[in-house]
Amino acid sequence: MMTTTLLVAPAGSGKTTTAVRFALERAAALERVIVLTLPNQREGWLERLAAGGASLGVEVTNLQNVCYRMLDRLGENRAVVLNPGRVALTRAPRDGADASDQSRRGAAVRP
């Protein structure tokens, strides 16, 4: 049976320290541990787990990776367009708009 634990407390109250200790205890008991964190916090988590004695049995990931894994397991592994690509794709139709349409709106027309 899988259990979920959510720690909620003010900043600086020891949430991360408590979570690291909890993760290491569960991993030592041979339980599967998944830490869901922000992408930019992964390295810090790995360092804390290693400093705590070990990190084997603890997976540190983020919500985006979990979603990709779920799609892959469902056979929905499609190409994903990241933010810079989305911006480029949304600009393309505007950049290719009819010049007469742009001039009617008073927009500058690119050659």
PDB file of N, CA and C in Angstrom:
ATOM      1  N   MET A   1       0.841  -1.185   0.000  1.00  0.00           N
ATOM      2  CA  MET A   1       0.000   0.000   0.000  1.00  0.00           C
ATOM      3  C   MET A   1       0.882   1.242   0.000  1.00  0.00           C
ATOM      4  N   MET A   2       0.526   2.190  -0.842  1.00  0.00           N
ATOM      5  CA  MET A   2       1.294   3.420  -0.936  1.00  0.00           C
ATOM      6  C   MET A   2       0.696   4.476  -0.021  1.00  0.00           C
ATOM      7  N   THR A   3       1.567   5.182   0.672  1.00  0.00           N
ATOM      8  CA  THR A   3       1.110   6.291   1.499  1.00  0.00           C
ATOM      9  C   THR A   3       1.746   7.570   0.986  1.00  0.00           C
ATOM     10  N   THR A   4       1.081   8.661   1.239  1.00  0.00           N
ATOM     11  CA  THR A   4       1.581   9.970   0.841  1.00  0.00           C
ATOM     12  C   THR A   4       1.678  10.836   2.080  1.00  0.00           C
ATOM     13  N   THR A   5       2.778  11.534   2.217  1.00  0.00           N
ATOM     14  CA  THR A   5       2.963  12.435   3.344  1.00  0.00           C
ATOM     15  C   THR A   5       3.234  13.823   2.799  1.00  0.00           C
ATOM     16  N   LEU A   6       2.488  14.798   3.263  1.00  0.00           N
ATOM     17  CA  LEU A   6       2.652  16.184   2.840  1.00  0.00           C
ATOM     18  C   LEU A   6       3.048  17.010   4.055  1.00  0.00           C
ATOM     19  N   LEU A   7       4.184  17.700   3.968  1.00  0.00           N
ATOM     20  CA  LEU A   7       4.642  18.556   5.062  1.00  0.00           C
ATOM     21  C   LEU A   7       4.291  19.999   4.741  1.00  0.00           C
ATOM     22  N   VAL A   8       3.571  20.642   5.655  1.00  0.00           N
ATOM     23  CA  VAL A   8       3.191  22.041   5.475  1.00  0.00           C
ATOM     24  C   VAL A   8       3.600  22.790   6.734  1.00  0.00           C
ATOM     25  N   ALA A   9       4.439  23.803   6.574  1.00  0.00           N
ATOM     26  CA  ALA A   9       4.906  24.602   7.708  1.00  0.00           C
ATOM     27  C   ALA A   9       5.556  25.869   7.159  1.00  0.00           C
ATOM     28  N   PRO A  10       5.762  26.854   8.030  1.00  0.00           N
ATOM     29  CA  PRO A  10       6.395  28.100   7.580  1.00  0.00           C
ATOM     30  C   PRO A  10       7.839  27.876   7.119  1.00  0.00           C
ATOM     31  N   ALA A  11       8.346  28.826   6.361  1.00  0.00           N
ATOM     32  CA  ALA A  11       9.735  28.775   5.896  1.00  0.00           C
ATOM     33  C   ALA A  11      10.686  28.722   7.084  1.00  0.00           C
ATOM     34  N   GLY A  12      11.724  27.916   6.956  1.00  0.00           N
ATOM     35  CA  GLY A  12      12.745  27.828   7.997  1.00  0.00           C
ATOM     36  C   GLY A  12      12.364  26.994   9.201  1.00  0.00           C
ATOM     37  N   SER A  13      11.255  26.271   9.119  1.00  0.00           N
ATOM     38  CA  SER A  13      10.803  25.493  10.276  1.00  0.00           C
ATOM     39  C   SER A  13      11.334  24.064  10.286  1.00  0.00           C
ATOM     40  N   GLY A  14      12.070  23.667   9.238  1.00  0.00           N
ATOM     41  CA  GLY A  14      12.666  22.336   9.221  1.00  0.00           C
ATOM     42  C   GLY A  14      11.956  21.320   8.352  1.00  0.00           C
ATOM     43  N   LYS A  15      11.130  21.775   7.416  1.00  0.00           N
ATOM     44  CA  LYS A  15      10.409  20.839   6.536  1.00  0.00           C
ATOM     45  C   LYS A  15      11.365  19.961   5.740  1.00  0.00           C
ATOM     46  N   THR A  16      12.367  20.577   5.134  1.00  0.00           N
ATOM     47  CA  THR A  16      13.289  19.805   4.298  1.00  0.00           C
ATOM     48  C   THR A  16      14.086  18.824   5.142  1.00  0.00           C
ATOM     49  N   THR A  17      14.580  19.259   6.289  1.00  0.00           N
ATOM     50  CA  THR A  17      15.330  18.369   7.180  1.00  0.00           C
ATOM     51  C   THR A  17      14.469  17.193   7.607  1.00  0.00           C
ATOM     52  N   THR A  18      13.224  17.464   7.960  1.00  0.00           N
ATOM     53  CA  THR A  18      12.295  16.401   8.355  1.00  0.00           C
ATOM     54  C   THR A  18      12.027  15.461   7.192  1.00  0.00           C
ATOM     55  N   ALA A  19      11.823  16.018   6.010  1.00  0.00           N
ATOM     56  CA  ALA A  19      11.533  15.193   4.833  1.00  0.00           C
ATOM     57  C   ALA A  19      12.724  14.318   4.457  1.00  0.00           C
ATOM     58  N   VAL A  20      13.935  14.855   4.542  1.00  0.00           N
ATOM     59  CA  VAL A  20      15.135  14.062   4.241  1.00  0.00           C
ATOM     60  C   VAL A  20      15.246  12.907   5.226  1.00  0.00           C
ATOM     61  N   ARG A  21      15.084  13.189   6.500  1.00  0.00           N
ATOM     62  CA  ARG A  21      15.157  12.139   7.527  1.00  0.00           C
ATOM     63  C   ARG A  21      14.088  11.068   7.275  1.00  0.00           C
ATOM     64  N   PHE A  22      12.882  11.504   6.985  1.00  0.00           N
ATOM     65  CA  PHE A  22      11.781  10.575   6.712  1.00  0.00           C
ATOM     66  C   PHE A  22      12.094   9.715   5.489  1.00  0.00           C
ATOM     67  N   ALA A  23      12.588  10.341   4.420  1.00  0.00           N
ATOM     68  CA  ALA A  23      12.906   9.605   3.192  1.00  0.00           C
ATOM     69  C   ALA A  23      13.983   8.563   3.448  1.00  0.00           C
ATOM     70  N   LEU A  24      15.025   8.931   4.192  1.00  0.00           N
ATOM     71  CA  LEU A  24      16.100   7.985   4.493  1.00  0.00           C
ATOM     72  C   LEU A  24      15.605   6.830   5.361  1.00  0.00           C
ATOM     73  N   GLU A  25      14.738   7.124   6.329  1.00  0.00           N
ATOM     74  CA  GLU A  25      14.176   6.061   7.179  1.00  0.00           C
ATOM     75  C   GLU A  25      13.347   5.086   6.348  1.00  0.00           C
ATOM     76  N   ARG A  26      12.498   5.610   5.471  1.00  0.00           N
ATOM     77  CA  ARG A  26      11.650   4.746   4.635  1.00  0.00           C
ATOM     78  C   ARG A  26      12.503   3.919   3.675  1.00  0.00           C
ATOM     79  N   ALA A  27      13.532   4.532   3.093  1.00  0.00           N
ATOM     80  CA  ALA A  27      14.410   3.807   2.172  1.00  0.00           C
ATOM     81  C   ALA A  27      15.169   2.705   2.908  1.00  0.00           C
ATOM     82  N   ALA A  28      15.598   2.983   4.139  1.00  0.00           N
ATOM     83  CA  ALA A  28      16.300   1.972   4.941  1.00  0.00           C
ATOM     84  C   ALA A  28      15.386   0.794   5.252  1.00  0.00           C
ATOM     85  N   ALA A  29      14.077   1.055   5.321  1.00  0.00           N
ATOM     86  CA  ALA A  29      13.090  -0.007   5.556  1.00  0.00           C
ATOM     87  C   ALA A  29      12.688  -0.679   4.243  1.00  0.00           C
ATOM     88  N   LEU A  30      13.452  -0.388   3.172  1.00  0.00           N
ATOM     89  CA  LEU A  30      13.237  -0.958   1.836  1.00  0.00           C
ATOM     90  C   LEU A  30      11.890  -0.583   1.221  1.00  0.00           C
ATOM     91  N   GLU A  31      11.390   0.579   1.613  1.00  0.00           N
ATOM     92  CA  GLU A  31      10.170   1.097   1.006  1.00  0.00           C
ATOM     93  C   GLU A  31      10.554   1.987  -0.173  1.00  0.00           C
ATOM     94  N   ARG A  32       9.674   2.058  -1.137  1.00  0.00           N
ATOM     95  CA  ARG A  32       9.915   2.936  -2.281  1.00  0.00           C
ATOM     96  C   ARG A  32       9.612   4.373  -1.865  1.00  0.00           C
ATOM     97  N   VAL A  33      10.565   5.254  -2.139  1.00  0.00           N
ATOM     98  CA  VAL A  33      10.414   6.659  -1.755  1.00  0.00           C
ATOM     99  C   VAL A  33      10.583   7.523  -2.997  1.00  0.00           C
ATOM    100  N   ILE A  34       9.594   8.364  -3.244  1.00  0.00           N
ATOM    101  CA  ILE A  34       9.669   9.326  -4.337  1.00  0.00           C
ATOM    102  C   ILE A  34       9.501  10.714  -3.732  1.00  0.00           C
ATOM    103  N   VAL A  35      10.490  11.556  -3.939  1.00  0.00           N
ATOM    104  CA  VAL A  35      10.425  12.937  -3.474  1.00  0.00           C
ATOM    105  C   VAL A  35      10.073  13.793  -4.685  1.00  0.00           C
ATOM    106  N   LEU A  36       8.946  14.470  -4.595  1.00  0.00           N
ATOM    107  CA  LEU A  36       8.476  15.333  -5.677  1.00  0.00           C
ATOM    108  C   LEU A  36       8.815  16.769  -5.303  1.00  0.00           C
ATOM    109  N   THR A  37       9.691  17.375  -6.081  1.00  0.00           N
ATOM    110  CA  THR A  37      10.171  18.711  -5.745  1.00  0.00           C
ATOM    111  C   THR A  37      10.232  19.582  -6.992  1.00  0.00           C
ATOM    112  N   LEU A  38      10.641  20.811  -6.827  1.00  0.00           N
ATOM    113  CA  LEU A  38      10.820  21.706  -7.967  1.00  0.00           C
ATOM    114  C   LEU A  38      12.090  21.314  -8.717  1.00  0.00           C
ATOM    115  N   PRO A  39      12.116  21.511 -10.047  1.00  0.00           N
ATOM    116  CA  PRO A  39      13.287  21.096 -10.830  1.00  0.00           C
ATOM    117  C   PRO A  39      14.611  21.670 -10.326  1.00  0.00           C
ATOM    118  N   ASN A  40      14.601  22.924  -9.888  1.00  0.00           N
ATOM    119  CA  ASN A  40      15.853  23.546  -9.457  1.00  0.00           C
ATOM    120  C   ASN A  40      16.291  23.116  -8.061  1.00  0.00           C
ATOM    121  N   GLN A  41      15.520  22.272  -7.378  1.00  0.00           N
ATOM    122  CA  GLN A  41      15.868  21.815  -6.032  1.00  0.00           C
ATOM    123  C   GLN A  41      16.399  20.384  -6.008  1.00  0.00           C
ATOM    124  N   ARG A  42      16.441  19.728  -7.144  1.00  0.00           N
ATOM    125  CA  ARG A  42      16.838  18.320  -7.197  1.00  0.00           C
ATOM    126  C   ARG A  42      18.258  18.096  -6.678  1.00  0.00           C
ATOM    127  N   GLU A  43      19.208  18.885  -7.156  1.00  0.00           N
ATOM    128  CA  GLU A  43      20.606  18.707  -6.743  1.00  0.00           C
ATOM    129  C   GLU A  43      20.768  18.891  -5.237  1.00  0.00           C
ATOM    130  N   GLY A  44      20.106  19.882  -4.681  1.00  0.00           N
ATOM    131  CA  GLY A  44      20.168  20.105  -3.238  1.00  0.00           C
ATOM    132  C   GLY A  44      19.641  18.913  -2.459  1.00  0.00           C
ATOM    133  N   TRP A  45      18.563  18.333  -2.947  1.00  0.00           N
ATOM    134  CA  TRP A  45      18.009  17.143  -2.307  1.00  0.00           C
ATOM    135  C   TRP A  45      18.989  15.981  -2.359  1.00  0.00           C
ATOM    136  N   LEU A  46      19.583  15.763  -3.516  1.00  0.00           N
ATOM    137  CA  LEU A  46      20.543  14.665  -3.656  1.00  0.00           C
ATOM    138  C   LEU A  46      21.731  14.859  -2.717  1.00  0.00           C
ATOM    139  N   GLU A  47      22.195  16.091  -2.580  1.00  0.00           N
ATOM    140  CA  GLU A  47      23.300  16.376  -1.661  1.00  0.00           C
ATOM    141  C   GLU A  47      22.903  16.095  -0.220  1.00  0.00           C
ATOM    142  N   ARG A  48      21.725  16.514   0.177  1.00  0.00           N
ATOM    143  CA  ARG A  48      21.260  16.276   1.552  1.00  0.00           C
ATOM    144  C   ARG A  48      21.080  14.787   1.837  1.00  0.00           C
ATOM    145  N   LEU A  49      20.542  14.061   0.856  1.00  0.00           N
ATOM    146  CA  LEU A  49      20.376  12.615   1.045  1.00  0.00           C
ATOM    147  C   LEU A  49      21.732  11.930   1.192  1.00  0.00           C
ATOM    148  N   ALA A  50      22.696  12.321   0.372  1.00  0.00           N
ATOM    149  CA  ALA A  50      24.037  11.733   0.458  1.00  0.00           C
ATOM    150  C   ALA A  50      24.688  12.076   1.798  1.00  0.00           C
ATOM    151  N   ALA A  51      24.508  13.310   2.260  1.00  0.00           N
ATOM    152  CA  ALA A  51      25.066  13.716   3.549  1.00  0.00           C
ATOM    153  C   ALA A  51      24.407  12.961   4.700  1.00  0.00           C
ATOM    154  N   GLY A  52      23.165  12.527   4.486  1.00  0.00           N
ATOM    155  CA  GLY A  52      22.442  11.783   5.511  1.00  0.00           C
ATOM    156  C   GLY A  52      22.824  10.315   5.562  1.00  0.00           C
ATOM    157  N   GLY A  53      23.695   9.881   4.684  1.00  0.00           N
ATOM    158  CA  GLY A  53      24.158   8.498   4.742  1.00  0.00           C
ATOM    159  C   GLY A  53      24.020   7.749   3.444  1.00  0.00           C
ATOM    160  N   ALA A  54      22.981   8.016   2.709  1.00  0.00           N
ATOM    161  CA  ALA A  54      22.784   7.307   1.439  1.00  0.00           C
ATOM    162  C   ALA A  54      21.618   7.934   0.703  1.00  0.00           C
ATOM    163  N   SER A  55      21.547   7.623  -0.569  1.00  0.00           N
ATOM    164  CA  SER A  55      20.394   8.087  -1.335  1.00  0.00           C
ATOM    165  C   SER A  55      19.799   6.948  -2.148  1.00  0.00           C
ATOM    166  N   LEU A  56      20.333   5.735  -1.985  1.00  0.00           N
ATOM    167  CA  LEU A  56      19.771   4.587  -2.694  1.00  0.00           C
ATOM    168  C   LEU A  56      18.353   4.332  -2.207  1.00  0.00           C
ATOM    169  N   GLY A  57      17.469   4.070  -3.125  1.00  0.00           N
ATOM    170  CA  GLY A  57      16.085   3.805  -2.757  1.00  0.00           C
ATOM    171  C   GLY A  57      15.225   5.049  -2.687  1.00  0.00           C
ATOM    172  N   VAL A  58      15.820   6.215  -2.932  1.00  0.00           N
ATOM    173  CA  VAL A  58      15.059   7.460  -2.922  1.00  0.00           C
ATOM    174  C   VAL A  58      15.156   8.079  -4.314  1.00  0.00           C
ATOM    175  N   GLU A  59      14.016   8.265  -4.936  1.00  0.00           N
ATOM    176  CA  GLU A  59      13.967   8.913  -6.248  1.00  0.00           C
ATOM    177  C   GLU A  59      13.550  10.363  -6.057  1.00  0.00           C
ATOM    178  N   VAL A  60      14.365  11.272  -6.564  1.00  0.00           N
ATOM    179  CA  VAL A  60      14.050  12.697  -6.486  1.00  0.00           C
ATOM    180  C   VAL A  60      13.684  13.152  -7.888  1.00  0.00           C
ATOM    181  N   THR A  61      12.463  13.628  -8.044  1.00  0.00           N
ATOM    182  CA  THR A  61      11.973  14.015  -9.364  1.00  0.00           C
ATOM    183  C   THR A  61      11.068  15.231  -9.242  1.00  0.00           C
ATOM    184  N   ASN A  62      10.484  15.646 -10.361  1.00  0.00           N
ATOM    185  CA  ASN A  62       9.562  16.781 -10.345  1.00  0.00           C
ATOM    186  C   ASN A  62       8.284  16.394 -11.084  1.00  0.00           C
ATOM    187  N   LEU A  63       7.278  17.225 -10.975  1.00  0.00           N
ATOM    188  CA  LEU A  63       5.967  16.914 -11.539  1.00  0.00           C
ATOM    189  C   LEU A  63       6.019  16.731 -13.051  1.00  0.00           C
ATOM    190  N   GLN A  64       6.819  17.518 -13.735  1.00  0.00           N
ATOM    191  CA  GLN A  64       6.913  17.399 -15.187  1.00  0.00           C
ATOM    192  C   GLN A  64       7.423  16.009 -15.574  1.00  0.00           C
ATOM    193  N   ASN A  65       8.462  15.525 -14.897  1.00  0.00           N
ATOM    194  CA  ASN A  65       8.992  14.195 -15.201  1.00  0.00           C
ATOM    195  C   ASN A  65       7.988  13.093 -14.886  1.00  0.00           C
ATOM    196  N   VAL A  66       7.223  13.266 -13.822  1.00  0.00           N
ATOM    197  CA  VAL A  66       6.187  12.284 -13.483  1.00  0.00           C
ATOM    198  C   VAL A  66       5.138  12.234 -14.596  1.00  0.00           C
ATOM    199  N   CYS A  67       4.737  13.393 -15.096  1.00  0.00           N
ATOM    200  CA  CYS A  67       3.750  13.438 -16.185  1.00  0.00           C
ATOM    201  C   CYS A  67       4.289  12.773 -17.444  1.00  0.00           C
ATOM    202  N   TYR A  68       5.552  13.046 -17.793  1.00  0.00           N
ATOM    203  CA  TYR A  68       6.162  12.404 -18.963  1.00  0.00           C
ATOM    204  C   TYR A  68       6.173  10.887 -18.795  1.00  0.00           C
ATOM    205  N   ARG A  69       6.521  10.421 -17.611  1.00  0.00           N
ATOM    206  CA  ARG A  69       6.567   8.983 -17.347  1.00  0.00           C
ATOM    207  C   ARG A  69       5.176   8.356 -17.498  1.00  0.00           C
ATOM    208  N   MET A  70       4.158   9.043 -16.997  1.00  0.00           N
ATOM    209  CA  MET A  70       2.791   8.527 -17.118  1.00  0.00           C
ATOM    210  C   MET A  70       2.371   8.440 -18.581  1.00  0.00           C
ATOM    211  N   LEU A  71       2.659   9.481 -19.357  1.00  0.00           N
ATOM    212  CA  LEU A  71       2.317   9.465 -20.779  1.00  0.00           C
ATOM    213  C   LEU A  71       3.053   8.348 -21.504  1.00  0.00           C
ATOM    214  N   ASP A  72       4.311   8.145 -21.150  1.00  0.00           N
ATOM    215  CA  ASP A  72       5.097   7.087 -21.778  1.00  0.00           C
ATOM    216  C   ASP A  72       4.500   5.718 -21.471  1.00  0.00           C
ATOM    217  N   ARG A  73       4.103   5.504 -20.237  1.00  0.00           N
ATOM    218  CA  ARG A  73       3.506   4.214 -19.858  1.00  0.00           C
ATOM    219  C   ARG A  73       2.165   3.983 -20.541  1.00  0.00           C
ATOM    220  N   LEU A  74       1.468   5.055 -20.840  1.00  0.00           N
ATOM    221  CA  LEU A  74       0.184   4.942 -21.529  1.00  0.00           C
ATOM    222  C   LEU A  74       0.351   4.839 -23.040  1.00  0.00           C
ATOM    223  N   GLY A  75       1.598   4.902 -23.489  1.00  0.00           N
ATOM    224  CA  GLY A  75       1.855   4.845 -24.919  1.00  0.00           C
ATOM    225  C   GLY A  75       1.619   6.169 -25.610  1.00  0.00           C
ATOM    226  N   GLU A  76       1.566   7.226 -24.853  1.00  0.00           N
ATOM    227  CA  GLU A  76       1.316   8.562 -25.405  1.00  0.00           C
ATOM    228  C   GLU A  76       2.608   9.367 -25.444  1.00  0.00           C
ATOM    229  N   ASN A  77       3.700   8.710 -25.788  1.00  0.00           N
ATOM    230  CA  ASN A  77       4.996   9.394 -25.786  1.00  0.00           C
ATOM    231  C   ASN A  77       5.154  10.214 -27.064  1.00  0.00           C
ATOM    232  N   ARG A  78       4.736  11.450 -26.971  1.00  0.00           N
ATOM    233  CA  ARG A  78       4.794  12.370 -28.104  1.00  0.00           C
ATOM    234  C   ARG A  78       5.865  13.414 -27.855  1.00  0.00           C
ATOM    235  N   ALA A  79       6.261  14.063 -28.917  1.00  0.00           N
ATOM    236  CA  ALA A  79       7.233  15.151 -28.778  1.00  0.00           C
ATOM    237  C   ALA A  79       6.609  16.273 -27.953  1.00  0.00           C
ATOM    238  N   VAL A  80       7.405  16.857 -27.100  1.00  0.00           N
ATOM    239  CA  VAL A  80       6.942  17.940 -26.247  1.00  0.00           C
ATOM    240  C   VAL A  80       7.673  19.209 -26.661  1.00  0.00           C
ATOM    241  N   VAL A  81       6.926  20.281 -26.803  1.00  0.00           N
ATOM    242  CA  VAL A  81       7.516  21.563 -27.170  1.00  0.00           C
ATOM    243  C   VAL A  81       7.697  22.368 -25.890  1.00  0.00           C
ATOM    244  N   LEU A  82       8.947  22.716 -25.584  1.00  0.00           N
ATOM    245  CA  LEU A  82       9.238  23.482 -24.387  1.00  0.00           C
ATOM    246  C   LEU A  82       8.943  24.958 -24.619  1.00  0.00           C
ATOM    247  N   ASN A  83       9.007  25.759 -23.563  1.00  0.00           N
ATOM    248  CA  ASN A  83       8.604  27.166 -23.631  1.00  0.00           C
ATOM    249  C   ASN A  83       9.206  27.951 -24.791  1.00  0.00           C
ATOM    250  N   PRO A  84      10.526  27.900 -25.045  1.00  0.00           N
ATOM    251  CA  PRO A  84      11.046  28.671 -26.187  1.00  0.00           C
ATOM    252  C   PRO A  84      10.411  28.244 -27.511  1.00  0.00           C
ATOM    253  N   GLY A  85      10.151  26.961 -27.649  1.00  0.00           N
ATOM    254  CA  GLY A  85       9.508  26.466 -28.862  1.00  0.00           C
ATOM    255  C   GLY A  85       8.077  26.941 -28.979  1.00  0.00           C
ATOM    256  N   ARG A  86       7.379  26.996 -27.848  1.00  0.00           N
ATOM    257  CA  ARG A  86       5.996  27.487 -27.856  1.00  0.00           C
ATOM    258  C   ARG A  86       5.954  28.937 -28.306  1.00  0.00           C
ATOM    259  N   VAL A  87       6.881  29.726 -27.801  1.00  0.00           N
ATOM    260  CA  VAL A  87       6.931  31.138 -28.181  1.00  0.00           C
ATOM    261  C   VAL A  87       7.164  31.260 -29.676  1.00  0.00           C
ATOM    262  N   ALA A  88       8.105  30.493 -30.205  1.00  0.00           N
ATOM    263  CA  ALA A  88       8.399  30.547 -31.644  1.00  0.00           C
ATOM    264  C   ALA A  88       7.191  30.119 -32.466  1.00  0.00           C
ATOM    265  N   LEU A  89       6.491  29.081 -32.011  1.00  0.00           N
ATOM    266  CA  LEU A  89       5.322  28.601 -32.754  1.00  0.00           C
ATOM    267  C   LEU A  89       4.183  29.607 -32.741  1.00  0.00           C
ATOM    268  N   THR A  90       4.006  30.308 -31.628  1.00  0.00           N
ATOM    269  CA  THR A  90       2.914  31.283 -31.572  1.00  0.00           C
ATOM    270  C   THR A  90       3.251  32.545 -32.340  1.00  0.00           C
ATOM    271  N   ARG A  91       4.532  32.837 -32.515  1.00  0.00           N
ATOM    272  CA  ARG A  91       4.926  34.015 -33.291  1.00  0.00           C
ATOM    273  C   ARG A  91       4.851  33.750 -34.785  1.00  0.00           C
ATOM    274  N   ALA A  92       5.065  32.517 -35.204  1.00  0.00           N
ATOM    275  CA  ALA A  92       5.122  32.192 -36.633  1.00  0.00           C
ATOM    276  C   ALA A  92       3.873  32.643 -37.393  1.00  0.00           C
ATOM    277  N   PRO A  93       2.661  32.345 -36.912  1.00  0.00           N
ATOM    278  CA  PRO A  93       1.477  32.790 -37.666  1.00  0.00           C
ATOM    279  C   PRO A  93       1.380  34.314 -37.746  1.00  0.00           C
ATOM    280  N   ARG A  94       1.756  35.003 -36.684  1.00  0.00           N
ATOM    281  CA  ARG A  94       1.708  36.467 -36.714  1.00  0.00           C
ATOM    282  C   ARG A  94       2.712  37.008 -37.709  1.00  0.00           C
ATOM    283  N   ASP A  95       3.923  36.441 -37.689  1.00  0.00           N
ATOM    284  CA  ASP A  95       4.974  36.919 -38.585  1.00  0.00           C
ATOM    285  C   ASP A  95       4.618  36.660 -40.043  1.00  0.00           C
ATOM    286  N   GLY A  96       3.864  35.605 -40.303  1.00  0.00           N
ATOM    287  CA  GLY A  96       3.503  35.267 -41.671  1.00  0.00           C
ATOM    288  C   GLY A  96       2.153  35.821 -42.091  1.00  0.00           C
ATOM    289  N   ALA A  97       1.562  36.693 -41.271  1.00  0.00           N
ATOM    290  CA  ALA A  97       0.240  37.241 -41.584  1.00  0.00           C
ATOM    291  C   ALA A  97       0.299  38.080 -42.853  1.00  0.00           C
ATOM    292  N   ASP A  98      -0.837  38.191 -43.472  1.00  0.00           N
ATOM    293  CA  ASP A  98      -0.959  38.964 -44.710  1.00  0.00           C
ATOM    294  C   ASP A  98      -0.549  40.418 -44.456  1.00  0.00           C
ATOM    295  N   ALA A  99       0.333  40.954 -45.288  1.00  0.00           N
ATOM    296  CA  ALA A  99       0.841  42.318 -45.128  1.00  0.00           C
ATOM    297  C   ALA A  99      -0.282  43.339 -45.177  1.00  0.00           C
ATOM    298  N   SER A 100      -1.296  43.115 -46.021  1.00  0.00           N
ATOM    299  CA  SER A 100      -2.393  44.081 -46.113  1.00  0.00           C
ATOM    300  C   SER A 100      -3.185  44.107 -44.816  1.00  0.00           C
ATOM    301  N   ASP A 101      -3.318  42.962 -44.163  1.00  0.00           N
ATOM    302  CA  ASP A 101      -4.013  42.900 -42.883  1.00  0.00           C
ATOM    303  C   ASP A 101      -3.245  43.694 -41.838  1.00  0.00           C
ATOM    304  N   GLN A 102      -1.922  43.554 -41.821  1.00  0.00           N
ATOM    305  CA  GLN A 102      -1.112  44.277 -40.850  1.00  0.00           C
ATOM    306  C   GLN A 102      -1.168  45.775 -41.102  1.00  0.00           C
ATOM    307  N   SER A 103      -1.148  46.185 -42.368  1.00  0.00           N
ATOM    308  CA  SER A 103      -1.154  47.618 -42.660  1.00  0.00           C
ATOM    309  C   SER A 103      -2.495  48.234 -42.280  1.00  0.00           C
ATOM    310  N   ARG A 104      -3.595  47.478 -42.407  1.00  0.00           N
ATOM    311  CA  ARG A 104      -4.913  47.994 -42.010  1.00  0.00           C
ATOM    312  C   ARG A 104      -4.954  48.255 -40.511  1.00  0.00           C
ATOM    313  N   ARG A 105      -4.239  47.430 -39.751  1.00  0.00           N
ATOM    314  CA  ARG A 105      -4.229  47.608 -38.305  1.00  0.00           C
ATOM    315  C   ARG A 105      -3.175  48.613 -37.863  1.00  0.00           C
ATOM    316  N   GLY A 106      -2.418  49.152 -38.814  1.00  0.00           N
ATOM    317  CA  GLY A 106      -1.391  50.124 -38.465  1.00  0.00           C
ATOM    318  C   GLY A 106      -0.105  49.486 -37.978  1.00  0.00           C
ATOM    319  N   ALA A 107       0.053  48.193 -38.209  1.00  0.00           N
ATOM    320  CA  ALA A 107       1.263  47.503 -37.762  1.00  0.00           C
ATOM    321  C   ALA A 107       2.365  47.679 -38.780  1.00  0.00           C
ATOM    322  N   ALA A 108       3.571  47.631 -38.307  1.00  0.00           N
ATOM    323  CA  ALA A 108       4.723  47.695 -39.218  1.00  0.00           C
ATOM    324  C   ALA A 108       4.788  46.401 -40.013  1.00  0.00           C
ATOM    325  N   VAL A 109       5.059  46.534 -41.295  1.00  0.00           N
ATOM    326  CA  VAL A 109       5.132  45.362 -42.170  1.00  0.00           C
ATOM    327  C   VAL A 109       6.585  44.993 -42.364  1.00  0.00           C
ATOM    328  N   ARG A 110       6.904  43.727 -42.086  1.00  0.00           N
ATOM    329  CA  ARG A 110       8.273  43.247 -42.281  1.00  0.00           C
ATOM    330  C   ARG A 110       8.423  42.727 -43.693  1.00  0.00           C
ATOM    331  N   PRO A 111       9.594  42.962 -44.311  1.00  0.00           N
ATOM    332  CA  PRO A 111       9.813  42.442 -45.670  1.00  0.00           C
ATOM    333  C   PRO A 111       9.891  40.928 -45.663  1.00  0.00           C
TER     334      PRO A 111
END
